[in-house]
Coordinates of C-alpha atoms and ligand atoms in Angstrom, one line a residue:
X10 CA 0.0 0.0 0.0
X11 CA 1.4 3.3 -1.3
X12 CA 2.6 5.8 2.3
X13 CA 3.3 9.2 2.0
X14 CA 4.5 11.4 5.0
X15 CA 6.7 14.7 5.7
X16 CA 7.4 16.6 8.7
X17 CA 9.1 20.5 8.8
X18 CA 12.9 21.1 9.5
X19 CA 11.8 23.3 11.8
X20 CA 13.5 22.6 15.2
X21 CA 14.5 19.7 16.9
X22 CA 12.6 16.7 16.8
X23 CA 10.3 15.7 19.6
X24 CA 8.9 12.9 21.5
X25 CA 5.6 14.1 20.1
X26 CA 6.9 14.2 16.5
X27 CA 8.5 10.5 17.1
X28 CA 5.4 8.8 18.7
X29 CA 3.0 10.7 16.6
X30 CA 4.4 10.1 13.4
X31 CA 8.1 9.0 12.8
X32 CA 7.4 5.8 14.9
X33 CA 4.8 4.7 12.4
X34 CA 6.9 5.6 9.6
X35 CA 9.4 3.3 10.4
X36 CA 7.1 0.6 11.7
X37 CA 5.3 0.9 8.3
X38 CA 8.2 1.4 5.9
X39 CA 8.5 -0.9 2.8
X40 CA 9.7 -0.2 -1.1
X41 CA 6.3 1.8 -1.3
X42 CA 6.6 4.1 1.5
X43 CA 7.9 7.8 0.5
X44 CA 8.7 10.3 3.5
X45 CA 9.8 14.1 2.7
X46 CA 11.5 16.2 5.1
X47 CA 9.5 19.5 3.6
X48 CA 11.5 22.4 3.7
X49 CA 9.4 24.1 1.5
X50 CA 6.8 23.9 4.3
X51 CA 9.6 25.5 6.9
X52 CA 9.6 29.0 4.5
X53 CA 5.7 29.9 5.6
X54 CA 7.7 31.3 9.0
X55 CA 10.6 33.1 9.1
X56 CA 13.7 31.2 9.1
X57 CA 17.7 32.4 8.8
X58 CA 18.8 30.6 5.6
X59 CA 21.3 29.1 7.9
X60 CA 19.2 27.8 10.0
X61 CA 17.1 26.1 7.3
X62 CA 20.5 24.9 5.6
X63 CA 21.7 22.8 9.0
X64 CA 18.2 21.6 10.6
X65 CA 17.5 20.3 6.9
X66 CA 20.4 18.1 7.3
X67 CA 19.5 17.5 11.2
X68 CA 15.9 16.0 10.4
X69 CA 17.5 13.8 8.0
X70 CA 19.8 12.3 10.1
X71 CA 17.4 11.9 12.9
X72 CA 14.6 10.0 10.6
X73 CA 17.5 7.6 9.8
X74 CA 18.5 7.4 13.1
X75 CA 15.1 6.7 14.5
X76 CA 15.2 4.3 12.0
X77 CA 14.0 4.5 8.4
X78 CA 16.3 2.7 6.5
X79 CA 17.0 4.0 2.7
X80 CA 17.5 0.5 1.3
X81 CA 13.9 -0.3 2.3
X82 CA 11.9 3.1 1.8
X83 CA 12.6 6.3 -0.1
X84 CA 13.4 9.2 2.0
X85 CA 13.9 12.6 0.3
X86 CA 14.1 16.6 0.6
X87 CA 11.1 18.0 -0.7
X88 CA 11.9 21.2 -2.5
X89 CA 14.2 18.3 -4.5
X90 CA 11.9 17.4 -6.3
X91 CA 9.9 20.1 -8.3
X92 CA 7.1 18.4 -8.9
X93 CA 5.8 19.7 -5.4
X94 CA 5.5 23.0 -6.1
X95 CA 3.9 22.8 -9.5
X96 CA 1.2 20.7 -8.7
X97 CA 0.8 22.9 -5.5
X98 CA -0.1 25.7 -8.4
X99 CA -2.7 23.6 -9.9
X100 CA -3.9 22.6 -6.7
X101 CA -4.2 26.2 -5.7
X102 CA -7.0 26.7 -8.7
X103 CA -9.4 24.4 -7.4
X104 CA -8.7 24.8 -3.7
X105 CA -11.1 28.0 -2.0
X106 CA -9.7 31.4 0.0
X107 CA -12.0 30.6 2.0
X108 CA -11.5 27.1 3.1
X109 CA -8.4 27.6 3.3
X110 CA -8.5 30.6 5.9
X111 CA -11.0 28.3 7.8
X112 CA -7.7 25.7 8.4
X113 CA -7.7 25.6 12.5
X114 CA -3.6 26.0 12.2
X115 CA -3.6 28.8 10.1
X116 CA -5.9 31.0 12.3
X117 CA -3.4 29.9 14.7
X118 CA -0.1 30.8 13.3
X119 CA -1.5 34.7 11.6
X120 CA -3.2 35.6 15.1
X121 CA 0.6 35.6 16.1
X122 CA 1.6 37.8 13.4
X123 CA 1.0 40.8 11.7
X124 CA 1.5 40.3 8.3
X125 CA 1.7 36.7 7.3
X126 CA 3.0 35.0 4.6
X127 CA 1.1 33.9 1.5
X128 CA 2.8 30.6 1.7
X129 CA 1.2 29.9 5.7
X130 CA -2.3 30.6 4.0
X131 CA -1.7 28.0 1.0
X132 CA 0.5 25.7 3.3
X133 CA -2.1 22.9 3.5
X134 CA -2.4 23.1 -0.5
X135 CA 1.4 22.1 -0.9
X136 CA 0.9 19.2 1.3
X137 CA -2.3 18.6 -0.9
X138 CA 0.3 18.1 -3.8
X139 CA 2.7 16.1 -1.4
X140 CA -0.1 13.3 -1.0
X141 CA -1.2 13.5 -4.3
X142 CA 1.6 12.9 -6.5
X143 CA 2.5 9.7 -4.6
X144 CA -1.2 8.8 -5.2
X145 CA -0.9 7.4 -1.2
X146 CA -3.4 5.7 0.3
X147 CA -2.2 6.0 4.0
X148 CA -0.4 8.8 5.4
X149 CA 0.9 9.0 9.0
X150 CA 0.6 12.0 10.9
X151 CA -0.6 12.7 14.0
X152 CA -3.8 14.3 15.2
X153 CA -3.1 18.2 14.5
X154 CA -3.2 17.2 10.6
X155 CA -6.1 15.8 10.3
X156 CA -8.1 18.2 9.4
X157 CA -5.3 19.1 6.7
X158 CA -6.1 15.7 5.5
X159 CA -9.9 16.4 5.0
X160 CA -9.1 19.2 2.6
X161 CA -7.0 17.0 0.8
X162 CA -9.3 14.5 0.2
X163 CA -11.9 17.3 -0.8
X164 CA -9.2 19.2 -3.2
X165 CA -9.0 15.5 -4.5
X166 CA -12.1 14.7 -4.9
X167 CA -13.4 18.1 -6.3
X168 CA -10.2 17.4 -9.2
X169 CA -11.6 14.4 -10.3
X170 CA -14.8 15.4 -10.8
X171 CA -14.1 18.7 -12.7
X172 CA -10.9 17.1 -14.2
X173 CA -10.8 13.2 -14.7
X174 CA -9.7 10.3 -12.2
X175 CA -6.0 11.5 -11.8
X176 CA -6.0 11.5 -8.2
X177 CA -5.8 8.5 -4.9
X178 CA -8.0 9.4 -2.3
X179 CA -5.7 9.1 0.9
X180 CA -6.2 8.2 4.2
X181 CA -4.8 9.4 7.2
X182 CA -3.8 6.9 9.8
X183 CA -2.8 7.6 13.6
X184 CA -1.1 5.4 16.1
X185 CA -3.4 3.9 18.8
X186 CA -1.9 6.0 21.5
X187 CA 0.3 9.2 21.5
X188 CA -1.4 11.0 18.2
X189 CA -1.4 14.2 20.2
X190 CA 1.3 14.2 22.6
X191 CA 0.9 17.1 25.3
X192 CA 3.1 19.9 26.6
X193 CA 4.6 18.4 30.0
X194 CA 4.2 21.8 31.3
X195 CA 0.7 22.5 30.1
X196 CA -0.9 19.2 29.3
X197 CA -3.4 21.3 27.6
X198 CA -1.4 22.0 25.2
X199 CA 0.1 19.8 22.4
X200 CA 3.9 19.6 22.4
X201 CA 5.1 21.9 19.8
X202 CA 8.2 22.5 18.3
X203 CA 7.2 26.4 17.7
X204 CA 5.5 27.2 21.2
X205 CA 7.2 25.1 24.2
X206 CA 7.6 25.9 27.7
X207 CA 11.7 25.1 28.6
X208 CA 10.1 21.9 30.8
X209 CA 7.7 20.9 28.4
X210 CA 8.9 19.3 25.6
X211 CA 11.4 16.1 25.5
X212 CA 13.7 16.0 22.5
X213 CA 15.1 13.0 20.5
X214 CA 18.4 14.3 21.5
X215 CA 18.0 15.5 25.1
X216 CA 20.6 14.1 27.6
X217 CA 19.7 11.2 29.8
X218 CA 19.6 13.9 33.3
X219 CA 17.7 16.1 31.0
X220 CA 14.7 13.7 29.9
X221 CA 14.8 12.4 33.9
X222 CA 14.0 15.9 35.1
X223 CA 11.2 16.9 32.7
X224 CA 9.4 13.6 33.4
X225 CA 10.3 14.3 37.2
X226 CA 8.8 18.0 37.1
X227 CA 5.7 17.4 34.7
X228 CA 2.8 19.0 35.8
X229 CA 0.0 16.2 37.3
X230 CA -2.4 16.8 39.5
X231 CA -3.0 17.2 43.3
X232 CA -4.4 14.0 44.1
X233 CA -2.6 10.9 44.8
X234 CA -4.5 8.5 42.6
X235 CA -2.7 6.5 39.2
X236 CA -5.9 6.4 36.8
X237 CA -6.4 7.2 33.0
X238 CA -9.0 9.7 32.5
X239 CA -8.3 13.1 30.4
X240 CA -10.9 14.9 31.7
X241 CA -9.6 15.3 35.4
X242 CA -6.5 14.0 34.9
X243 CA -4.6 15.5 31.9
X244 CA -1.0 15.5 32.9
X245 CA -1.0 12.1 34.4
X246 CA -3.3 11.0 31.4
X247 CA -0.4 12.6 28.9
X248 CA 2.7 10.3 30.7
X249 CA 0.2 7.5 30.5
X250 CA 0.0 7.7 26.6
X251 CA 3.6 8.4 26.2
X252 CA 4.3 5.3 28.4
X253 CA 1.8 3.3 26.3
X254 CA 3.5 4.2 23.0
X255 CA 6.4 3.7 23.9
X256 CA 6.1 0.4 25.6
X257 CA 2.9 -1.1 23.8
X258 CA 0.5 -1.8 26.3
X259 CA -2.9 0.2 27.5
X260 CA -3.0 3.1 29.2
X261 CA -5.2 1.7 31.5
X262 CA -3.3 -1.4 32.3
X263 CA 0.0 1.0 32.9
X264 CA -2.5 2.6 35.1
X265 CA -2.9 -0.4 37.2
X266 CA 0.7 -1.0 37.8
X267 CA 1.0 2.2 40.1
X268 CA -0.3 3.7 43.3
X269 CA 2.1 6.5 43.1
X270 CA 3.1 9.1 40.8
X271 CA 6.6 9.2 41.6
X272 CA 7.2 5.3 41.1
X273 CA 5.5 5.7 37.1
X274 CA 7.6 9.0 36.6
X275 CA 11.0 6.4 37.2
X276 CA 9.6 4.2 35.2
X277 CA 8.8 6.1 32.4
X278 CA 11.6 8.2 32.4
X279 CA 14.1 4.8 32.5
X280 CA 12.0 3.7 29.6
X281 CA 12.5 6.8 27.8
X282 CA 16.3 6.7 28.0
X283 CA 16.7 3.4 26.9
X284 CA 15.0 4.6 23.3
X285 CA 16.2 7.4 23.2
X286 CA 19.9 6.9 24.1
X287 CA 20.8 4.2 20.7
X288 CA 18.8 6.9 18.7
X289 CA 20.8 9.8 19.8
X290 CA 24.3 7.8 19.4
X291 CA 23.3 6.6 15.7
X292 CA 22.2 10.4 15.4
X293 CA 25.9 11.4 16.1
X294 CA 27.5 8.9 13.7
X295 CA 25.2 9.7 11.1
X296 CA 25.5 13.9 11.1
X297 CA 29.2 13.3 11.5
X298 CA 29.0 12.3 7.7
X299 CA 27.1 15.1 5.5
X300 CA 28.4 13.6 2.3
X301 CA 27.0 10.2 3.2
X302 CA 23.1 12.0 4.0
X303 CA 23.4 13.9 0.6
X304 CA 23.4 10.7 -1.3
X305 CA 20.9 9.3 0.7
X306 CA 18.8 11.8 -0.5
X307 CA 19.9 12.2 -4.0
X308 CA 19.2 9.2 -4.3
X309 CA 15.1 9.8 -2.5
X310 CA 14.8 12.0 -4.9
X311 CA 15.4 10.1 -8.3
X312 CA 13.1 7.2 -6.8
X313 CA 10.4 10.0 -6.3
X314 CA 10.6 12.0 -9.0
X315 CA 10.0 8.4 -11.1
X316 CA 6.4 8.5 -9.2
X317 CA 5.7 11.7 -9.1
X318 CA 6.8 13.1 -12.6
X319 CA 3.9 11.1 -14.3
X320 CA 1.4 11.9 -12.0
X321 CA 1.7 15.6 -11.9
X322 CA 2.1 15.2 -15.9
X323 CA -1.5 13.2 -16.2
X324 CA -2.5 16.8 -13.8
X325 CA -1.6 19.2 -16.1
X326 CA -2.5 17.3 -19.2
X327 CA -6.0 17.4 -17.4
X328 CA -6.5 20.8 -16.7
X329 CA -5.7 21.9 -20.0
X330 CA -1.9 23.0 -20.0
X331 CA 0.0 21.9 -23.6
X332 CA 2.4 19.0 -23.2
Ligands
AMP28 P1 5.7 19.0 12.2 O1 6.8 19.0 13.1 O2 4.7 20.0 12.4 O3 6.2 18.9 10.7 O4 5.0 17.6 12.4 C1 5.5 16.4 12.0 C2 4.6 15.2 12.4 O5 4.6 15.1 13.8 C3 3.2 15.4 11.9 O6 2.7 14.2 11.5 C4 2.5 15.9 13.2 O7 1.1 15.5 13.2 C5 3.3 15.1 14.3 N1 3.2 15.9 15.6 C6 3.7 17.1 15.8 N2 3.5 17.5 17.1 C7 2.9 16.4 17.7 C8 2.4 16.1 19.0 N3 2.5 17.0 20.0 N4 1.8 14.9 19.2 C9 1.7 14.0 18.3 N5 2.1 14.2 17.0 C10 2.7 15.4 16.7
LIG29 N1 1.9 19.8 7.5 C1 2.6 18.7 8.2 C2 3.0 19.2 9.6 O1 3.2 20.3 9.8 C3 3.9 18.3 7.4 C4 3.6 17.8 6.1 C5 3.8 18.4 4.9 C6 3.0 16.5 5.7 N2 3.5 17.7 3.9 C7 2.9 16.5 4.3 C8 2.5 15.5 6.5 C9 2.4 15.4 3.6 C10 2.0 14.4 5.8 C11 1.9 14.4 4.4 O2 3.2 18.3 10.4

């Protein structure tokens, strides 16, 4: 089954970004799997050029280093591969201003800002043509995209009936626990590589002492009772999940196992370090060798450019443009 996924080299990756989506992407991986690290997408906020140049590079190593393997998938830099943006522009002429304005995360991001970018309005548009000329049928992303999905499937749809069957529908798919991981700060809010309190957020890279104290100093609750429940329970209820990802068992069974907070924060946080720690040494190795990541994804990018090339050819042929 054809998989399509990106995520922004925008900051350091997170546990949030890892059990949310990466996790699934390598658990899923195979010769049809295709997963973008879309700097294109990073441009709808400032960024120093810089900045773009190195994290580009860091996201790359860290997906391998989580574990995507290049012999087995096909992982690639987005703005390699042209195809993006041009179907983006089609895309563009059948998508609406104003469902596109209506996009949760872009009300979001411009409330921050005085004068935002084109590109942050028409974001979900690009990703639109991300998932489309894979013609994926499954894409992995965690819960703050879904709604980006919908309009997908309705750009998609609305194509093919004005335009011809050129388009897959695709589905997103979430992991059973962990699609929105929390701030561990402000377990009302999701952990964000943007917005995050200096506590909140565990990264792929922290140190072992660093990942110990955040779990030790998340916010929970004032009572003394171990039990899943979001409504009352939001901070506790946020460890359970990442505990449950990460070790593959309920929630509510994790639950169980404890009559006191400061016993499952130990736990967790020892749980957490022994994933972490391999992924941050291969992570090391890896960035150590720039030359070795470029033909990694040189090589992404021929392997997509074979899919998507035809697709976004059928597009344009569609609408009307001379070939
Ligand atoms: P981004 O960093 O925004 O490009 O996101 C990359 C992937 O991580 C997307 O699939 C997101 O849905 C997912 N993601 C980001 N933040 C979280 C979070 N706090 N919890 C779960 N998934 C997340
Ligand atoms: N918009 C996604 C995010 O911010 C990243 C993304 C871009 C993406 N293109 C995609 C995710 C295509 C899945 C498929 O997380």
């Amino acid at each position: 089954m054809r998989i399509l996924s990106g995520i922004q080299p925008s900051g350091t990756m997170h546990i949030g970004n890892y059990l949310g989506a990466v996790k699934q992407w390598v658990d899923s991986q195979s010769p049809e799997a295709f997963y973008c690290v879309v700097d294109l997408h990073a441009l709808t906020l400032e960024i120093e050029p810089s900045v773009l140049r190195e994290q580009t590079t860091d996201c790359v190593a860290s997906l391998l280093a989580a574990g995507l393997d290049p012999e087995i998938c096909t992982l690639f830099i987005q703005s390699h591969v042209p195809y993006h943006a041009r179907l983006s522009w089609l895309l563009e002429c059948v998508s609406s201003y104003g469902e596109l304005s209506r996009m949760t995360q872009f009300k979001e991001k411009a409330e921050r800002q005085e004068g935002y970018r084109v590109g942050l309005l028409t974001y979900p548009v690009l990703m639109a043509a991300d998932i489309l000329l894979y013609s994926a049928a499954l894409v992995p992303v965690g819960e703050d995209q879904r709604q980006h999905l919908e309009l997908t499937r309705n750009i998609a749809e609305r194509f093919n009936n004005r335009y011809g069957e050129i388009f897959a529908i695709p589905e997103g798919v979430q992991p059973p626990a962990a699609a929105r991981v929390m701030d561990l700060q402000e377990p009302t809010r999701k952990m964000s590589k943007s917005i995050s309190s200096p506590l909140g957020s565990i990264y792929l890279l922290d140190e072992p002492a660093d990942i110990e104290k955040k779990i030790k100093k998340a916010v929970t609750d004032t009572e003394n009772e171990v039990r899943f429940d979001w409504e009352t329970k939001p901070g506790l209820s946020n460890l359970l999940e990442i505990f449950s990802s990460f070790e593959g068992s309920a929630p509510e069974l994790i639950a169980s196992r404890y009559t006191r907070y400061g016993d499952l924060k130990n736990d967790l946080a020892a749980l957490v370090i022994e994933v972490l720690t391999p992924i941050a040494k291969r992570y090391r190795e890896l960035r150590s060798d720039p030359v070795s990541l470029r033909t990694i994804v040189y090589q992404g990018a021929e392997k997509a450019t074979e899919v998507a090339a035809p697709v976004y050819y059928r597009a344009a042929d569609a609408m009307g443009l001379v070939q």
